[in-house]
mmCIF file of C-alpha atoms in Angstrom:
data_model
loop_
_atom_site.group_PDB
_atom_site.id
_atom_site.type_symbol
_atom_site.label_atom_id
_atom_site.label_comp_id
_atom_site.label_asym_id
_atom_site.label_seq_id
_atom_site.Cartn_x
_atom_site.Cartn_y
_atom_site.Cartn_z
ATOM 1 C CA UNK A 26 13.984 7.065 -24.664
ATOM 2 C CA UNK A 27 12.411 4.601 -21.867
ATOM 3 C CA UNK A 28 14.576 3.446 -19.024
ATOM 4 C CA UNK A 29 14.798 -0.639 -18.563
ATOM 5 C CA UNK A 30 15.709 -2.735 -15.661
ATOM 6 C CA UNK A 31 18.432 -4.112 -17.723
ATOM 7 C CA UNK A 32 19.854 -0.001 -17.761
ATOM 8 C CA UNK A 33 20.260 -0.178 -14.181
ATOM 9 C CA UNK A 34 22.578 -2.919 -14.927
ATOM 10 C CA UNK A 35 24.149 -1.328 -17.895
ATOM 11 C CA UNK A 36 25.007 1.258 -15.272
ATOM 12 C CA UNK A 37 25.881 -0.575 -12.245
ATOM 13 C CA UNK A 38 28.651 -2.466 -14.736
ATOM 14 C CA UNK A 39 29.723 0.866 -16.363
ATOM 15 C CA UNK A 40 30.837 2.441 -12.782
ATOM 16 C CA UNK A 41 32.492 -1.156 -11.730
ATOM 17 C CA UNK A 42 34.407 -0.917 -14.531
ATOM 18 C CA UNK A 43 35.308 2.480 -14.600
ATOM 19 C CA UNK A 44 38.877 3.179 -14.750
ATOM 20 C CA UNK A 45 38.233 7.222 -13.803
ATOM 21 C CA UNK A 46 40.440 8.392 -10.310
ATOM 22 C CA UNK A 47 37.455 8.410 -7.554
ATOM 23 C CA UNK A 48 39.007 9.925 -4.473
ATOM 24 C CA UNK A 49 39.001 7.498 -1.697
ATOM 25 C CA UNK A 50 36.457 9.177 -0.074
ATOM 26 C CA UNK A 51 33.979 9.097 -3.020
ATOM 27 C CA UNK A 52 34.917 5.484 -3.539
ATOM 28 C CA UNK A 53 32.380 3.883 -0.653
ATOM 29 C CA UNK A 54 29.983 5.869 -2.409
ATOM 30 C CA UNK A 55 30.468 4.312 -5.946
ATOM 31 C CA UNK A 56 29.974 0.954 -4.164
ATOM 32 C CA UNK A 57 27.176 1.838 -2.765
ATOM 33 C CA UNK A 58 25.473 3.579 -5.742
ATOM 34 C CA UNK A 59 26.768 -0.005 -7.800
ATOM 35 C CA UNK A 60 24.640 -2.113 -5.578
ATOM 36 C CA UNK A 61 21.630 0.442 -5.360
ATOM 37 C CA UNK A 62 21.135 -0.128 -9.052
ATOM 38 C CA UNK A 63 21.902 -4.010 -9.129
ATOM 39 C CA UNK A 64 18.937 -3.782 -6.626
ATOM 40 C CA UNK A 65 16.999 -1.751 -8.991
ATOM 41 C CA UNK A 66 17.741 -3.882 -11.550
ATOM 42 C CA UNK A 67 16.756 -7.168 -10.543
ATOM 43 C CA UNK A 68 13.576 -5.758 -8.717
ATOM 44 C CA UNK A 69 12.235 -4.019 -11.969
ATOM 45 C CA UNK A 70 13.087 -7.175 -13.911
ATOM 46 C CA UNK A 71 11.616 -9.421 -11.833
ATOM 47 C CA UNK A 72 8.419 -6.780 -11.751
ATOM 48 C CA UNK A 73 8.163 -6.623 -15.097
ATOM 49 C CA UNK A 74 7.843 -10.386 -15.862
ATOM 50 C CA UNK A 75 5.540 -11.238 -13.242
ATOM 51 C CA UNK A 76 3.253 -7.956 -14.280
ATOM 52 C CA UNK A 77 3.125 -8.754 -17.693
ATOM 53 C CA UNK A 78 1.401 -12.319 -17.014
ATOM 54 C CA UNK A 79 -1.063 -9.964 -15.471
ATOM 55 C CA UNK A 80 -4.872 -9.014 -16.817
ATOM 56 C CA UNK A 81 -6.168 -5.785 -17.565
ATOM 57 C CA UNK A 82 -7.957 -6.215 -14.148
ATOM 58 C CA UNK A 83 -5.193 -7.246 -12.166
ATOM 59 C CA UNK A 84 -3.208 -4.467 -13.762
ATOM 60 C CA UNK A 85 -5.730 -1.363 -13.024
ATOM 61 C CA UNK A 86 -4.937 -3.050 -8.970
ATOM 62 C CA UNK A 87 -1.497 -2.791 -9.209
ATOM 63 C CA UNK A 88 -0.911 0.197 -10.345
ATOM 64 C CA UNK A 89 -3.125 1.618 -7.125
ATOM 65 C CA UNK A 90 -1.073 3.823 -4.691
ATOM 66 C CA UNK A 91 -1.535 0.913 -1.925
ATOM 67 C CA UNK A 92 -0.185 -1.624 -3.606
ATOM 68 C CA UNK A 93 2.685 0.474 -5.109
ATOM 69 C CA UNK A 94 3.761 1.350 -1.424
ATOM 70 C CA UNK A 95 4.037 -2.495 -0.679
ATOM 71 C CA UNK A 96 5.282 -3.279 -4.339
ATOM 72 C CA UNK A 97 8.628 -4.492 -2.814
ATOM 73 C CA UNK A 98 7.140 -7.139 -0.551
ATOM 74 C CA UNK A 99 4.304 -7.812 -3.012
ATOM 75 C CA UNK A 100 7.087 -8.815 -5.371
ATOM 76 C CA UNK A 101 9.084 -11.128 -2.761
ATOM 77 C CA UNK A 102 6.226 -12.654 -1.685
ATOM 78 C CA UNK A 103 4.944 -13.762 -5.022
ATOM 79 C CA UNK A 104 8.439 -15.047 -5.749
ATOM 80 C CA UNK A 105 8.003 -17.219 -2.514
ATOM 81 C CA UNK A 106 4.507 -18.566 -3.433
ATOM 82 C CA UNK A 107 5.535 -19.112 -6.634
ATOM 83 C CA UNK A 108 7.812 -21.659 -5.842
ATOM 84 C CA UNK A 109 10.841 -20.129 -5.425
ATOM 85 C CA UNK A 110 11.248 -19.091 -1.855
ATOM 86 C CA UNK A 111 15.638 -18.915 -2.515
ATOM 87 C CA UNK A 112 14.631 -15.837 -4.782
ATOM 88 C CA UNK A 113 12.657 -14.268 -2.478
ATOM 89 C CA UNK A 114 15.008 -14.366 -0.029
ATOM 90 C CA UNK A 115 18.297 -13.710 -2.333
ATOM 91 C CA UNK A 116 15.634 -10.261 -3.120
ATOM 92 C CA UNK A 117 15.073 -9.524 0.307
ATOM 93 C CA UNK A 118 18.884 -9.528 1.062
ATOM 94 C CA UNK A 119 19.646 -7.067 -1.945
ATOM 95 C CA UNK A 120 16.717 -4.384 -0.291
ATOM 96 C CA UNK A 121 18.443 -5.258 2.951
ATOM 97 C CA UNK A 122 22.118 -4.053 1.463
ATOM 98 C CA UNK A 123 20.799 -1.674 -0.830
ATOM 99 C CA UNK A 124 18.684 -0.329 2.359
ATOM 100 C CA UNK A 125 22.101 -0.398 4.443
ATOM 101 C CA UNK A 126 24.280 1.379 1.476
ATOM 102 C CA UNK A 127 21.330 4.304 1.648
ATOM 103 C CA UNK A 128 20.697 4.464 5.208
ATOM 104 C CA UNK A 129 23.431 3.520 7.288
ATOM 105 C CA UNK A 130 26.298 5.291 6.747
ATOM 106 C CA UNK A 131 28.626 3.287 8.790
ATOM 107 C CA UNK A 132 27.816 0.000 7.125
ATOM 108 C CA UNK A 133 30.897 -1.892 5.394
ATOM 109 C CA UNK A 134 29.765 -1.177 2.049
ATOM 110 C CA UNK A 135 33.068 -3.692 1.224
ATOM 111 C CA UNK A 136 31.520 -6.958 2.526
ATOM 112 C CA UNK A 137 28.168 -5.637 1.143
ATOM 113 C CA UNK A 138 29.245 -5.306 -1.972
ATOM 114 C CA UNK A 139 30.869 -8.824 -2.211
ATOM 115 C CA UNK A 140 27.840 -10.658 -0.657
ATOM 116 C CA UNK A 141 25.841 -8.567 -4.131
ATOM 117 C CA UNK A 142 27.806 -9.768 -6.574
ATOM 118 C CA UNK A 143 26.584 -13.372 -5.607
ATOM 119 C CA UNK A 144 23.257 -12.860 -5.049
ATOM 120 C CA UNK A 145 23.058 -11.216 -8.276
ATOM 121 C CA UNK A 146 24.123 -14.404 -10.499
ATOM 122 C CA UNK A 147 22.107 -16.476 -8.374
ATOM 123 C CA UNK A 148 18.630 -14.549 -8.849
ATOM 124 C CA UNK A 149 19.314 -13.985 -12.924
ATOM 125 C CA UNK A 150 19.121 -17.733 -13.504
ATOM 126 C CA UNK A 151 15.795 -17.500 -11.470
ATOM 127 C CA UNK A 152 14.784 -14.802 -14.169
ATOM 128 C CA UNK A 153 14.632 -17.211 -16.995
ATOM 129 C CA UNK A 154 12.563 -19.806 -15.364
ATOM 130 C CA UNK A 155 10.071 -16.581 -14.329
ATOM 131 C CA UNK A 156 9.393 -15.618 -17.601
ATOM 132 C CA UNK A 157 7.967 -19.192 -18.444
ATOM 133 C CA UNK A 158 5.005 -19.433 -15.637
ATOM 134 C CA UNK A 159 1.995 -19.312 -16.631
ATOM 135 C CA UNK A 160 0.095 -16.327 -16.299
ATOM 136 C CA UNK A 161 -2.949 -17.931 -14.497
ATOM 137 C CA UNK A 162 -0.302 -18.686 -11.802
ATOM 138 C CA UNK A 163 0.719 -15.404 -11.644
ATOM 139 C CA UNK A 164 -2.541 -13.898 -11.130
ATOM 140 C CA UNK A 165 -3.175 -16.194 -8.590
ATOM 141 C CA UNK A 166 -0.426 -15.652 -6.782
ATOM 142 C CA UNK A 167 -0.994 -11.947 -7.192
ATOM 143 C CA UNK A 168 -4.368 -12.024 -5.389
ATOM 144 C CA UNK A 169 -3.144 -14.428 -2.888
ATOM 145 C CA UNK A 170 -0.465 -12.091 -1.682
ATOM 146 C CA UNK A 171 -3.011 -9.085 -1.859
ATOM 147 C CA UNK A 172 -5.407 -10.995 0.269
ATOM 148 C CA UNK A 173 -2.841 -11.638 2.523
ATOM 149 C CA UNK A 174 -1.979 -8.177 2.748
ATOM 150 C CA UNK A 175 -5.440 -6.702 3.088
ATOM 151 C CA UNK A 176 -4.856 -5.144 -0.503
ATOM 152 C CA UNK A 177 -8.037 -5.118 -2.858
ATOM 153 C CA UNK A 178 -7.676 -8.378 -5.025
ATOM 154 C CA UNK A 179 -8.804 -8.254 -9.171
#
């Protein structure tokens, strides 16, 4: 069976509402595995709509190992020069918690985890309006961000 975006948030939900006893020690680390897949979720989702307006062309590019290492600011940055520049940056503050809930182990994964459940709302009306741009658009955009990148362009 294939994984989907919208299993990360099947997930992320599951261990929010989880009524199991989590020692208080393991109980930062739920937190910060909740908002590691809400990350993971909205990322995918919003990398799956914008690749599937995609050509075969642009396609064969993206799936190149130097775009896939810049994948996460490919995807921000189209969201920006798309038109919606609040999405980008509602993204690039989930990688920025998700990135503190990984890496820095004295973060307040409390106020982290608050500030995620309303960026989370915020980007998933965003979602809807994504899946209705026209693909030329979105191959556009696409190269535009690759040029700017120094990434081959399709």
């Amino acid at each position: 069976m294939s994984l989907t975006p919208a299993d990360f948030k099947k997930f992320a939900e599951r261990l929010k509402k989880t009524k199991v006893y989590i020692p208080s020690n393991l109980s930062s680390a739920r937190k910060r595995t909740i908002v590691n897949r809400y990350y993971y979720y909205l990322f995918l989702e919003i990398r799956e709509i914008l690749w599937s307006k995609l050509s075969p062309p642009c396609i064969e590019i993206a799936e190149r190992k130097e775009v896939q290492r810049a994948v996460h600011k490919i995807v921000q940055d189209m969201l920006f020069h798309l038109g919606f520049p609040k999405a980008q940056s509602y993204l690039a503050q989930l990688r920025d918690a998700r990135n503190a809930c990984d890496y820095e182990l004295y973060s307040n994964e409390n106020k982290i985890y608050e500030e995620v459940e309303e960026i989370i709302d915020r980007i998933e009306i965003i979602i809807t309006v994504l899946k209705n741009i026209p693909s030329k658009n979105v191959i556009a955009c696409f190269n535009r961000v690759l040029k700017s990148l120094n990434l081959p362009t399709c």
